[in-house]
Amino acid sequence: MTRVVIVGAGFGGLATMSALAHQDVEITLIDKHNFATFQPLLYQVATAGLNPGDVAFPIRTLLRKQKGVTFRQGMLAGVDSAANEISLVDGARVPYDFLVLAMGATTNFFGIPGAEEHCHGIYTLDEALAVRNKVFSLFERAASQGIKGNAMTTIVIGGGATGVEMAGALAELKLRAFRTDYPSLDPAQARVILIEARERLLGAFSPELSKYASAELKGRGVEVRLNTEVKSVTDAGVHLANGEFIDSRLVIWSAGVGVSKQFSDLGLPQGRQGRFEVGDDLRVVGHENIFAVGDIAATLESDGSLVPQLAQPAIQTGTHVAKMIQALITSMPTTQFVYRNKGTMATIGRNAAVAELTNGMKLTGSTAWLAWLALHLLTLLGVRNRLSVLLNWSWHYISWGRGPRVILGG
Amino acid sequence: MTRVVIVGAGFGGLATMSALAHQDVEITLIDKHNFATFQPLLYQVATAGLNPGDVAFPIRTLLRKQKGVTFRQGMLAGVDSAANEISLVDGARVPYDFLVLAMGATTNFFGIPGAEEHCHGIYTLDEALAVRNKVFSLFERAASQGIKGNAMTTIVIGGGATGVEMAGALAELKLRAFRTDYPSLDPAQARVILIEARERLLGAFSPELSKYASAELKGRGVEVRLNTEVKSVTDAGVHLANGEFIDSRLVIWSAGVGVSKQFSDLGLPQGRQGRFEVGDDLRVVGHENIFAVGDIAATLESDGSLVPQLAQPAIQTGTHVAKMIQALITSMPTTQFVYRNKGTMATIGRNAAVAELTNGMKLTGSTAWLAWLALHLLTLLGVRNRLSVLLNWSWHYISWGRGPRVILGG
């Protein structure tokens, strides 16, 4: 039987698997974790709106409904395309007829000095938990020992959707938490600063939504700094290109993602942002039976730009690759991948979000917020997780956030 | 105003706080974590029945309803009883008029060679999470690389309530998880061995309940080894006193608790098991204004034996100390603490538990199990946590355990 090996159980890899699972193929799904992460909600784990378990779904549980899929926990070490085999870090070798690379991206620090050492990413569950622990540890220390200087200033670098969501959630957490749990602390002393190098937030959205987002964030106490470039980051804070220094104990990096260094040694062609170069049928350039999907693939839109590194393109490329594999098995020609932009959304906080649909419709405020909630609940994997998230969110809304704000591993 | 300092936010410390909170005193509550842990359910976190957030409750959220209580995250470093002041590890000094020591106990390895290095405790949330990660990592490795020898054997040392609950939950997890998530693994190869030095399990219960527990555990595939002493533990397994060696990658220690070493330097009198010696009004011997409650106090029953290290005695001693402090403030005499045994319970697994009430009534089977569920839900802190646990348990019962079985911290 045809052996398909999928590396990575994110949106892209899982989409390929689902679309292929009832076909006559033998699938091996490989991931370094034993769970799939619902990345769009990681910022809520980081700000204690959700439990880690709410956004993590055990992969083996997913596979129960799939026929012919084997899961294997492991890290990709090498691709031997001559032998049609991959190797894993634990030494195992897994043969394939078709290989689908779906390892996703990781935080990209663009070589800014000190950024990698001193910034927190929020791209994995562990990273999100680390941010949560840090936020509450800073609050605890400030409450116990008195505030010293900018001991509670949080800086978010990068004003895209992730940065806007993170800054909004931090501002809200601070307002709520200080009123109820830290009455001795002054919210004004816990500054949240959002830094964006370009002249507006949410560059992927239309300018009027950027304006709305800026205004909403400012109304919630976020200091929005546009046209502001970061020169370097130290353990004491952030040096800006204009010479200014901002003292901060917690710097969050949401300025962009890139391909993990470890995948640069695979011997596969890498294009812009380090993403694997793919043909229009999503096969990795120079390879007949290796595909790349999701964030790790340099998939092009019809206008020649790269598709954004979001859930939708990952799912669409994953589904397309499943069709391509079926075509190749039956000796049919492959077809061109066409990205269908279904619109984008970003949430700013309670009752505030932005959504831009493909028909040009733009939503803001509670409407956009409720649409955002509904969409994310529907796409969240697993009934249990959905119920748990619904419970947490409802509770959050009613009680203004008792949330799961425990400092673990401490 | 009278300053009461309570160190430790477990059952004992929180009971003192609640009973004193509406009195005319200024309370400082100190704990090394920012959350209170519901320890009786930690074994369910360890076996992926519950999320960590379900059994952890943020202390500041608890305090919202209390007047005159300040929380401070910190670790006790010293007690200066001459100056009526304690010092914390971070260097702070906190003055008191009355001091309540409620730091609880920790795993006690009784000096068995290798036990501390190679055994996992399940006494804190971090320990429970570590066990969960280990269990699933062993399963993943076995599924990926094939089982080698006793690669999946789990040994639980100590057949008291914690050991019985842990062994029962592990056996159940294995049966359920293997059928649904690891069909390639053979349940018979994942042995669960419960080792008890004495001639029966659940020494605190009557012999007929011990018998029932043994039979139920055996029916669920647990190997119960009575009259079996552990000589030493290595990274390869457990050496028994009879010369036998059992190969195992995961050894859980539930053979007893003791007082943490760090509290032996406080200069306070320590009695049996290292617990602080207290008079019958629960004042630490030799001190007029220092009390000890819960697991850390060598509180005596009327027959001269030590009260068990469980939630009930901790709550009762905590409440008694609150009354004593009120008495001393109003120059009234202190009174003797009398422990009221309200009965004990332990769960073995789905539809199986034991309960022994003080009127001599004994329950087993589903009745005891439902009583156990109801009691633990009612005493679990916080409505949100109760709902979340109810959700997890119901889901567990219906779906036979999709549970939150993710391996965190990679």
Coordinates of C-alpha atoms in Angstrom, one line a residue, chain B residues 118-356:
Chain B
H118 CA 14.7 8.0 41.5
C119 CA 11.1 8.1 42.8
H120 CA 8.4 10.5 41.8
G121 CA 6.3 12.0 44.6
I122 CA 2.7 13.1 43.9
Y123 CA 2.4 15.6 46.7
T124 CA 2.5 18.8 44.7
L125 CA 1.0 19.9 41.4
D126 CA 4.4 20.0 39.7
E127 CA 5.1 16.5 40.9
A128 CA 1.8 15.2 39.6
L129 CA 2.4 16.8 36.2
A130 CA 5.9 15.2 36.1
V131 CA 4.3 11.8 36.6
R132 CA 1.8 12.4 33.9
N133 CA 4.5 13.5 31.4
K134 CA 6.5 10.4 32.3
V135 CA 3.6 8.0 32.0
F136 CA 2.7 9.2 28.5
S137 CA 6.3 9.5 27.4
L138 CA 6.8 5.8 28.3
F139 CA 3.7 4.9 26.3
E140 CA 4.8 7.0 23.3
R141 CA 8.3 5.5 23.4
A142 CA 6.9 2.0 23.6
A143 CA 4.5 2.6 20.7
S144 CA 7.2 4.1 18.5
Q145 CA 10.2 1.9 19.3
G146 CA 8.6 -1.3 20.4
I147 CA 8.5 -2.5 24.0
K148 CA 11.8 -3.5 25.5
G149 CA 11.7 -5.6 28.7
N150 CA 9.8 -3.9 31.4
A151 CA 9.8 -0.5 29.7
M152 CA 6.2 0.2 30.8
T153 CA 6.2 -1.3 34.3
T154 CA 5.1 1.2 36.9
I155 CA 5.8 0.6 40.6
V156 CA 3.8 2.3 43.3
I157 CA 5.5 2.1 46.7
G158 CA 3.2 2.4 49.7
G159 CA -0.3 0.9 49.9
G160 CA -2.1 3.6 51.9
A161 CA -5.0 5.6 50.4
T162 CA -2.7 7.6 48.0
G163 CA -1.0 4.5 46.8
V164 CA -4.2 2.6 46.3
E165 CA -5.8 5.5 44.4
M166 CA -2.7 6.0 42.2
A167 CA -2.4 2.3 41.4
G168 CA -6.1 2.0 40.6
A169 CA -6.0 5.1 38.4
L170 CA -2.9 3.9 36.5
A171 CA -4.5 0.5 35.9
E172 CA -7.6 2.1 34.5
L173 CA -5.7 4.7 32.4
K174 CA -3.7 1.8 30.9
L175 CA -6.7 -0.3 30.1
R176 CA -8.6 2.6 28.5
A177 CA -5.7 4.3 26.8
F178 CA -4.4 1.1 25.3
R179 CA -7.7 0.1 23.8
T180 CA -8.4 3.5 22.2
D181 CA -5.1 5.3 21.8
Y182 CA -2.4 2.6 21.7
P183 CA -4.0 -0.4 20.0
S184 CA -0.5 -1.7 19.1
L185 CA 0.5 -2.0 22.8
D186 CA -0.4 -5.0 24.9
P187 CA -1.9 -4.0 28.3
A188 CA -0.3 -7.0 29.9
Q189 CA 3.1 -5.5 29.2
A190 CA 2.3 -2.3 31.1
R191 CA 2.4 -3.8 34.6
V192 CA 1.3 -1.8 37.6
I193 CA 2.8 -3.1 40.8
L194 CA 1.7 -1.9 44.2
I195 CA 4.2 -2.6 47.0
E196 CA 3.2 -2.5 50.7
A197 CA 5.5 -3.4 53.5
R198 CA 2.7 -4.5 55.9
E199 CA 0.3 -7.4 55.6
R200 CA -2.6 -5.4 54.2
L201 CA -3.4 -2.3 52.1
L202 CA -5.2 0.7 53.6
G203 CA -3.9 0.2 57.1
A204 CA -6.1 3.1 58.4
F205 CA -9.2 1.2 57.3
S206 CA -10.8 -1.9 58.7
P207 CA -9.4 -5.3 57.4
E208 CA -12.5 -6.1 55.4
L209 CA -12.1 -2.9 53.3
S210 CA -8.4 -3.7 52.8
K211 CA -9.5 -7.1 51.4
Y212 CA -12.1 -5.5 49.1
A213 CA -9.5 -3.0 47.9
S214 CA -6.9 -5.7 47.2
A215 CA -9.5 -7.7 45.3
E216 CA -10.7 -4.8 43.2
L217 CA -7.2 -3.7 42.3
K218 CA -6.2 -7.3 41.3
G219 CA -9.4 -7.4 39.2
R220 CA -8.2 -4.3 37.4
G221 CA -4.8 -5.9 36.7
V222 CA -2.7 -4.4 39.5
E223 CA -0.1 -6.7 41.0
V224 CA -0.5 -6.2 44.8
R225 CA 2.6 -7.3 46.7
L226 CA 2.0 -7.3 50.5
N227 CA 4.7 -7.9 53.2
T228 CA 7.2 -6.6 50.7
E229 CA 9.9 -4.2 51.8
V230 CA 11.9 -2.0 49.5
K231 CA 15.7 -2.0 50.0
S232 CA 16.8 0.5 47.4
V233 CA 15.8 2.2 44.2
T234 CA 18.0 2.8 41.2
D235 CA 17.3 4.3 37.8
A236 CA 16.7 0.8 36.5
G237 CA 14.2 -0.3 39.1
V238 CA 13.5 -1.3 42.6
H239 CA 15.5 -3.8 44.8
L240 CA 13.4 -5.6 47.3
A241 CA 14.5 -6.8 50.8
N242 CA 14.0 -10.4 49.7
G243 CA 16.6 -10.0 47.0
E244 CA 14.3 -9.6 44.0
F245 CA 14.8 -6.8 41.5
I246 CA 11.9 -5.3 39.5
D247 CA 12.9 -3.4 36.4
S248 CA 10.9 -0.2 36.0
R249 CA 11.2 3.2 34.4
L250 CA 8.6 4.9 36.7
V251 CA 8.6 4.5 40.4
I252 CA 6.0 6.4 42.4
W253 CA 6.5 7.0 46.1
S254 CA 3.4 7.1 48.3
A255 CA 4.8 5.4 51.3
G256 CA 4.6 8.4 53.6
V257 CA 5.0 12.1 54.2
G258 CA 7.3 14.0 56.5
V259 CA 8.4 17.5 57.3
S260 CA 10.6 19.3 54.8
K261 CA 14.3 19.5 55.7
Q262 CA 14.2 23.3 55.4
F263 CA 11.9 23.6 58.4
S264 CA 14.3 21.7 60.7
D265 CA 16.5 24.8 61.0
L266 CA 13.7 27.0 62.4
G267 CA 14.7 26.2 66.0
L268 CA 11.3 24.9 66.8
P269 CA 10.8 21.6 68.8
Q270 CA 10.2 18.7 66.5
G271 CA 8.6 15.4 67.5
R272 CA 7.7 12.2 65.8
Q273 CA 8.1 12.3 61.9
G274 CA 9.8 15.7 62.3
R275 CA 6.4 17.3 63.0
F276 CA 6.4 20.4 65.3
E277 CA 5.5 19.5 68.9
V278 CA 2.4 21.3 70.0
G279 CA 0.5 21.6 73.3
D280 CA -3.1 20.5 73.5
D281 CA -4.2 24.0 72.5
L282 CA -1.9 23.6 69.4
R283 CA 0.7 26.2 70.4
V284 CA 4.2 25.1 69.5
V285 CA 5.8 23.9 72.7
G286 CA 7.8 26.7 74.4
H287 CA 6.0 29.5 72.5
E288 CA 3.2 31.6 73.7
N289 CA 2.1 33.0 70.3
I290 CA 3.2 30.4 67.7
F291 CA 0.7 27.8 66.5
A292 CA 1.1 24.8 64.2
V293 CA -1.7 23.2 62.2
G294 CA -2.2 20.5 59.7
D295 CA 0.4 18.0 58.5
I296 CA 3.3 19.9 60.0
A297 CA 1.9 19.7 63.6
A298 CA 2.4 16.7 65.8
T299 CA -1.2 17.0 67.0
L300 CA -2.3 14.2 69.3
E301 CA -5.5 12.2 69.4
S302 CA -7.1 11.4 72.7
D303 CA -5.4 8.0 72.7
G304 CA -2.0 9.6 72.3
S305 CA -1.5 8.7 68.6
L306 CA -0.8 11.4 66.0
V307 CA -3.8 12.6 64.0
P308 CA -3.5 11.5 60.4
Q309 CA -2.0 13.8 57.8
L310 CA -5.3 14.4 55.9
A311 CA -7.5 17.3 54.9
Q312 CA -10.0 16.8 57.8
P313 CA -7.5 17.1 60.7
A314 CA -5.8 20.1 58.9
I315 CA -9.2 21.9 58.7
Q316 CA -10.1 21.1 62.3
T317 CA -6.8 22.2 63.7
G318 CA -6.9 25.4 61.6
T319 CA -10.3 26.3 62.9
H320 CA -9.3 25.5 66.5
V321 CA -6.3 27.8 66.2
A322 CA -8.5 30.6 65.0
K323 CA -10.6 30.2 68.1
M324 CA -7.4 30.1 70.3
I325 CA -6.2 33.4 68.8
Q326 CA -9.5 35.0 69.5
A327 CA -9.4 33.7 73.0
L328 CA -5.8 35.0 73.6
I329 CA -6.7 38.4 72.2
T330 CA -9.6 38.7 74.7
S331 CA -7.5 37.3 77.5
M332 CA -9.6 34.1 77.8
P333 CA -8.0 30.7 78.5
T334 CA -7.1 28.4 75.6
T335 CA -8.9 25.1 75.2
Q336 CA -7.9 21.6 74.3
F337 CA -8.1 20.5 70.6
V338 CA -10.2 17.4 70.2
Y339 CA -10.1 15.6 66.8
R340 CA -13.4 14.5 65.4
N341 CA -12.9 11.7 62.9
K342 CA -15.6 12.2 60.3
G343 CA -14.6 9.0 58.5
T344 CA -12.2 8.2 55.6
M345 CA -12.6 7.4 52.0
A346 CA -10.4 6.1 49.2
T347 CA -11.2 5.5 45.6
I348 CA -10.0 2.5 43.6
G349 CA -11.4 3.3 40.2
R350 CA -14.6 3.5 38.2
N351 CA -17.5 2.4 40.4
A352 CA -15.2 1.2 43.2
A353 CA -14.2 3.0 46.4
V354 CA -14.1 2.3 50.1
A355 CA -15.5 4.5 52.9
E356 CA -15.5 4.1 56.6

